Amino acid sequence: MGLGMQLIAWPQDLVDGLVEQGYYVIRYDNRDVGLSTKLHQYKKPNLVWAYLKSLVGWPQSAAYTLNDMADDALGLLDALGVAKAHVVGVSMGGMIAQLVAARFANRTLSLTSIMSTSGRRGLPGPTPAARNALMRPSPPGATRKEVVDRSVDTLRLIGSPSFPIPERSMRASIERALDRSISPDGMARQLVAVVASGDRTPLLRKIRCPALVIHGADDPLVPVACGIDTAQSIPGARLEVIEGMGHDLPPQLIERLLALLDQHLRGR
């Protein structure tokens, strides 16, 4: 799943639909969030400084990289005794999935990269509003209600303009995530890992498994040009741009996503 997001962020209807189609679905918390190991031995990074260094191409000092997180995914498959898998990732998870497909070809049946990017320099970045929402920390001493309100504002900002999610549903999802785990420092370390990992284009060109790239035409956080570039970088990749979709997986698009995934995973 994406930056700072827990496994419960995968829409349950999407998971249930894949199970009904006959797939064995594995979802997990990335390191530093949810119920997975927190790397408290590393201090919280300065996100503003990390962003400024990324603008000028200076090297980043990261606690870990996306390659480490791809290794985590392979370790999980090993622990579960899964020899090969269809790898699906969203946003940061899409970057991790790309690395799995590129580095572990013998373990990857197919790749689906959703609302993600190749990391190539020169691609458009988030809108100023989306960037500010991502970078700004919660103020010290913020109440739970203030945290939820702020999160709702962020989700609304980056969400799908043509497929709005009811505020009640957003609040319920945020409350559930807060009850399960809170890891702002882990999210910050993940963000620096993304920035530090750089351009994956040379690796993407090595991918030989069937690849599907799904992207929203109205994504303010990872613009659609990033999805187009990803698809163009992977030999034979199929690109599906969804009009009106932003940087989320709204209920109104679940059936379409299930159809796209099933068609792709079955090689049709």
Short mmCIF file of C-alpha atoms in Angstrom, two decimals:
data_model
loop_
_atom_site.label_atom_id
_atom_site.label_comp_id
_atom_site.label_asym_id
_atom_site.label_seq_id
_atom_site.Cartn_x
_atom_site.Cartn_y
_atom_site.Cartn_z
CA MET A 1 0.00 0.00 0.00
CA GLY A 2 1.00 3.63 -0.25
CA LEU A 3 3.02 5.96 1.94
CA GLY A 4 2.15 5.55 5.61
CA MET A 5 -0.89 3.44 4.80
CA GLN A 6 -1.76 0.20 6.55
CA LEU A 7 -3.03 -3.02 5.00
CA ILE A 8 -6.57 -2.03 6.01
CA ALA A 9 -6.36 0.79 3.45
CA TRP A 10 -6.96 -1.78 0.71
CA PRO A 11 -10.71 -1.54 0.01
CA GLN A 12 -12.38 -4.62 1.46
CA ASP A 13 -14.67 -4.87 -1.57
CA LEU A 14 -11.61 -5.08 -3.81
CA VAL A 15 -10.05 -7.81 -1.69
CA ASP A 16 -13.32 -9.74 -1.48
CA GLY A 17 -13.81 -9.42 -5.23
CA LEU A 18 -10.37 -10.85 -5.95
CA VAL A 19 -11.03 -13.75 -3.59
CA GLU A 20 -14.34 -14.42 -5.35
CA GLN A 21 -12.44 -14.50 -8.65
CA GLY A 22 -10.31 -17.30 -7.22
CA TYR A 23 -7.18 -15.48 -6.09
CA TYR A 24 -5.30 -15.97 -2.82
CA VAL A 25 -4.81 -12.39 -1.63
CA ILE A 26 -1.85 -11.35 0.51
CA ARG A 27 -1.81 -7.85 1.96
CA TYR A 28 0.56 -6.62 4.62
CA ASP A 29 1.82 -3.60 6.53
CA ASN A 30 5.08 -2.23 5.15
CA ARG A 31 7.90 -1.77 7.63
CA ASP A 32 7.52 1.19 10.00
CA VAL A 33 3.71 1.34 9.85
CA GLY A 34 0.71 -0.62 11.05
CA LEU A 35 1.57 -3.70 13.07
CA SER A 36 4.91 -4.29 11.36
CA THR A 37 8.27 -3.55 12.97
CA LYS A 38 8.92 0.12 13.75
CA LEU A 39 12.48 1.29 13.25
CA HIS A 40 12.60 3.54 16.29
CA GLN A 41 16.40 3.35 16.36
CA TYR A 42 16.34 5.88 13.52
CA LYS A 43 15.19 9.39 14.34
CA LYS A 44 12.43 11.15 12.46
CA PRO A 45 13.93 12.79 9.35
CA ASN A 46 13.61 16.45 8.44
CA LEU A 47 11.18 16.28 5.52
CA VAL A 48 11.71 19.87 4.39
CA TRP A 49 15.47 19.30 4.18
CA ALA A 50 14.96 16.00 2.39
CA TYR A 51 12.68 17.70 -0.15
CA LEU A 52 15.16 20.53 -0.76
CA LYS A 53 17.99 18.03 -1.30
CA SER A 54 15.82 16.16 -3.80
CA LEU A 55 15.32 19.33 -5.83
CA VAL A 56 19.06 19.77 -6.38
CA GLY A 57 19.88 16.08 -6.64
CA TRP A 58 21.89 15.83 -3.43
CA PRO A 59 22.22 12.35 -1.88
CA GLN A 60 19.76 11.47 0.84
CA SER A 61 20.53 9.93 4.20
CA ALA A 62 17.75 7.35 4.55
CA ALA A 63 17.15 4.74 7.23
CA TYR A 64 16.30 2.29 4.43
CA THR A 65 15.39 2.27 0.76
CA LEU A 66 12.61 0.94 -1.43
CA ASN A 67 14.91 -1.95 -2.32
CA ASP A 68 14.88 -2.93 1.34
CA MET A 69 11.09 -2.81 1.27
CA ALA A 70 11.06 -4.98 -1.86
CA ASP A 71 13.22 -7.45 0.05
CA ASP A 72 10.56 -7.41 2.78
CA ALA A 73 7.95 -8.47 0.23
CA LEU A 74 10.09 -11.38 -0.92
CA GLY A 75 10.73 -12.37 2.66
CA LEU A 76 6.99 -12.51 3.27
CA LEU A 77 6.46 -14.72 0.22
CA ASP A 78 9.22 -17.00 1.47
CA ALA A 79 7.65 -17.18 4.93
CA LEU A 80 4.27 -18.05 3.42
CA GLY A 81 5.77 -20.63 1.07
CA VAL A 82 4.60 -18.79 -2.05
CA ALA A 83 6.90 -19.49 -5.00
CA LYS A 84 5.44 -16.97 -7.43
CA ALA A 85 2.88 -14.17 -7.18
CA HIS A 86 1.00 -11.53 -9.11
CA VAL A 87 2.42 -8.34 -7.59
CA VAL A 88 0.06 -5.37 -7.20
CA GLY A 89 1.02 -2.08 -5.60
CA VAL A 90 -0.51 1.36 -5.09
CA SER A 91 1.51 4.61 -5.04
CA MET A 92 4.64 3.86 -2.96
CA GLY A 93 3.52 0.25 -3.04
CA GLY A 94 3.59 0.46 -6.83
CA MET A 95 7.24 1.49 -6.64
CA ILE A 96 7.97 -1.49 -4.41
CA ALA A 97 6.07 -3.78 -6.77
CA GLN A 98 8.11 -2.46 -9.71
CA LEU A 99 11.32 -3.35 -7.89
CA VAL A 100 10.06 -6.82 -7.04
CA ALA A 101 9.21 -7.47 -10.70
CA ALA A 102 12.55 -6.09 -11.91
CA ARG A 103 14.79 -7.77 -9.34
CA PHE A 104 12.97 -11.04 -8.76
CA ALA A 105 11.69 -12.06 -12.19
CA ASN A 106 11.56 -15.74 -11.23
CA ARG A 107 9.10 -14.94 -8.44
CA THR A 108 6.81 -12.56 -10.34
CA LEU A 109 3.88 -13.74 -12.45
CA SER A 110 2.73 -10.24 -13.35
CA LEU A 111 3.01 -6.62 -12.23
CA THR A 112 0.24 -4.10 -11.63
CA SER A 113 1.43 -0.59 -10.78
CA ILE A 114 -1.38 1.74 -9.68
CA MET A 115 -1.06 5.55 -9.37
CA SER A 116 2.72 5.26 -9.12
CA THR A 117 5.81 6.52 -10.95
CA SER A 118 9.17 5.52 -12.37
CA GLY A 119 10.94 8.12 -10.25
CA ARG A 120 12.57 9.66 -13.31
CA ARG A 121 13.83 13.19 -12.76
CA GLY A 122 11.94 15.81 -14.72
CA LEU A 123 8.50 14.27 -14.28
CA PRO A 124 5.86 16.61 -12.85
CA GLY A 125 5.44 16.55 -9.10
CA PRO A 126 2.43 17.05 -6.86
CA THR A 127 0.36 20.19 -7.01
CA PRO A 128 1.49 22.73 -4.39
CA ALA A 129 -1.59 22.00 -2.29
CA ALA A 130 -1.03 18.24 -2.42
CA ARG A 131 2.66 18.63 -1.60
CA ASN A 132 1.91 20.86 1.38
CA ALA A 133 -0.68 18.41 2.68
CA LEU A 134 1.83 15.57 2.45
CA MET A 135 4.73 17.44 4.05
CA ARG A 136 3.06 19.30 6.90
CA PRO A 137 3.20 17.55 10.27
CA SER A 138 0.35 17.55 12.73
CA PRO A 139 0.86 20.38 15.23
CA PRO A 140 2.21 19.36 18.63
CA GLY A 141 -0.58 18.50 21.03
CA ALA A 142 -3.18 18.06 18.28
CA THR A 143 -6.32 16.34 19.51
CA ARG A 144 -7.61 13.17 17.90
CA LYS A 145 -10.44 15.15 16.30
CA GLU A 146 -7.95 17.63 14.86
CA VAL A 147 -5.88 14.79 13.42
CA VAL A 148 -8.98 13.23 11.86
CA ASP A 149 -10.17 16.57 10.47
CA ARG A 150 -6.77 17.23 8.94
CA SER A 151 -6.67 13.75 7.41
CA VAL A 152 -10.15 14.19 5.92
CA ASP A 153 -9.02 17.44 4.31
CA THR A 154 -5.99 15.69 2.81
CA LEU A 155 -7.99 12.74 1.48
CA ARG A 156 -10.53 15.09 -0.04
CA LEU A 157 -7.74 17.13 -1.64
CA ILE A 158 -6.04 14.18 -3.34
CA GLY A 159 -9.17 12.12 -3.99
CA SER A 160 -11.09 11.46 -7.19
CA PRO A 161 -13.09 14.53 -8.28
CA SER A 162 -15.61 12.46 -10.23
CA PHE A 163 -15.98 9.78 -7.55
CA PRO A 164 -16.12 11.54 -4.16
CA ILE A 165 -16.05 9.38 -1.05
CA PRO A 166 -18.61 10.36 1.61
CA GLU A 167 -17.02 12.15 4.55
CA ARG A 168 -18.55 9.68 6.98
CA SER A 169 -16.73 6.83 5.23
CA MET A 170 -13.46 8.74 5.23
CA ARG A 171 -13.75 9.49 8.93
CA ALA A 172 -14.53 5.87 9.74
CA SER A 173 -11.47 4.67 7.80
CA ILE A 174 -9.21 7.20 9.52
CA GLU A 175 -10.56 6.33 12.97
CA ARG A 176 -9.99 2.65 12.28
CA ALA A 177 -6.40 3.30 11.21
CA LEU A 178 -5.72 5.40 14.31
CA ASP A 179 -7.13 2.69 16.55
CA ARG A 180 -4.92 0.06 14.91
CA SER A 181 -1.60 1.93 14.87
CA ILE A 182 -0.11 5.44 14.77
CA SER A 183 3.38 5.88 13.29
CA PRO A 184 4.08 9.42 12.00
CA ASP A 185 7.84 8.91 12.33
CA GLY A 186 7.59 5.72 10.28
CA MET A 187 5.67 7.52 7.55
CA ALA A 188 8.38 10.19 7.45
CA ARG A 189 11.10 7.55 7.10
CA GLN A 190 9.13 5.91 4.29
CA LEU A 191 8.87 9.24 2.48
CA VAL A 192 12.64 9.73 2.63
CA ALA A 193 13.08 6.17 1.35
CA VAL A 194 10.98 7.10 -1.69
CA VAL A 195 12.99 10.26 -2.33
CA ALA A 196 16.32 8.48 -1.80
CA SER A 197 15.53 5.63 -4.18
CA GLY A 198 15.69 7.81 -7.28
CA ASP A 199 15.09 6.80 -10.88
CA ARG A 200 13.96 3.21 -11.48
CA THR A 201 13.80 3.52 -15.28
CA PRO A 202 16.86 1.30 -15.99
CA LEU A 203 15.33 -1.44 -13.84
CA LEU A 204 11.87 -1.02 -15.35
CA ARG A 205 13.33 -1.68 -18.79
CA LYS A 206 14.44 -5.11 -17.57
CA ILE A 207 10.93 -6.23 -16.59
CA ARG A 208 9.67 -9.07 -18.78
CA CYS A 209 6.49 -10.19 -17.02
CA PRO A 210 3.06 -8.93 -18.13
CA ALA A 211 2.61 -5.42 -16.72
CA LEU A 212 -0.45 -3.22 -16.24
CA VAL A 213 -0.21 0.44 -15.25
CA ILE A 214 -3.38 2.06 -13.89
CA HIS A 215 -3.51 5.79 -13.24
CA GLY A 216 -6.07 8.47 -12.59
CA ALA A 217 -6.27 11.28 -15.11
CA ASP A 218 -6.91 13.73 -12.26
CA ASP A 219 -4.28 12.62 -9.74
CA PRO A 220 -2.91 15.73 -7.96
CA LEU A 221 -0.29 13.85 -5.93
CA VAL A 222 1.32 11.66 -8.61
CA PRO A 223 0.29 13.25 -11.93
CA VAL A 224 -0.85 11.03 -14.77
CA ALA A 225 2.34 11.81 -16.71
CA CYS A 226 4.15 9.65 -14.14
CA GLY A 227 1.93 6.69 -14.95
CA ILE A 228 2.39 7.22 -18.67
CA ASP A 229 6.16 7.32 -18.20
CA THR A 230 6.06 4.13 -16.12
CA ALA A 231 4.16 2.28 -18.83
CA GLN A 232 6.50 3.55 -21.53
CA SER A 233 9.50 2.36 -19.50
CA ILE A 234 8.28 -1.24 -19.12
CA PRO A 235 8.48 -3.35 -22.30
CA GLY A 236 5.01 -4.35 -23.46
CA ALA A 237 3.20 -2.72 -20.55
CA ARG A 238 -0.47 -1.86 -20.90
CA LEU A 239 -1.64 1.57 -19.71
CA GLU A 240 -5.14 2.24 -18.39
CA VAL A 241 -5.93 5.90 -17.62
CA ILE A 242 -9.17 6.42 -15.71
CA GLU A 243 -10.89 9.76 -16.21
CA GLY A 244 -12.04 11.47 -13.03
CA MET A 245 -9.83 9.34 -10.80
CA GLY A 246 -7.45 11.00 -8.35
CA HIS A 247 -5.09 9.45 -5.82
CA ASP A 248 -7.43 6.99 -4.16
CA LEU A 249 -9.49 3.85 -4.79
CA PRO A 250 -13.11 5.03 -4.48
CA PRO A 251 -15.97 2.52 -4.15
CA GLN A 252 -17.41 3.62 -7.48
CA LEU A 253 -14.34 2.25 -9.30
CA ILE A 254 -13.98 -1.11 -7.56
CA GLU A 255 -15.90 -3.08 -10.20
CA ARG A 256 -13.84 -1.53 -12.98
CA LEU A 257 -10.61 -2.24 -11.12
CA LEU A 258 -11.66 -5.84 -10.51
CA ALA A 259 -12.39 -6.31 -14.20
CA LEU A 260 -9.04 -4.80 -15.21
CA LEU A 261 -7.13 -6.91 -12.71
CA ASP A 262 -8.88 -10.16 -13.60
CA GLN A 263 -8.32 -9.60 -17.31
CA HIS A 264 -4.65 -8.81 -16.70
CA LEU A 265 -3.94 -11.60 -14.23
CA ARG A 266 -5.54 -14.22 -16.45
CA GLY A 267 -3.62 -12.98 -19.48
CA ARG A 268 -6.65 -12.02 -21.53
#
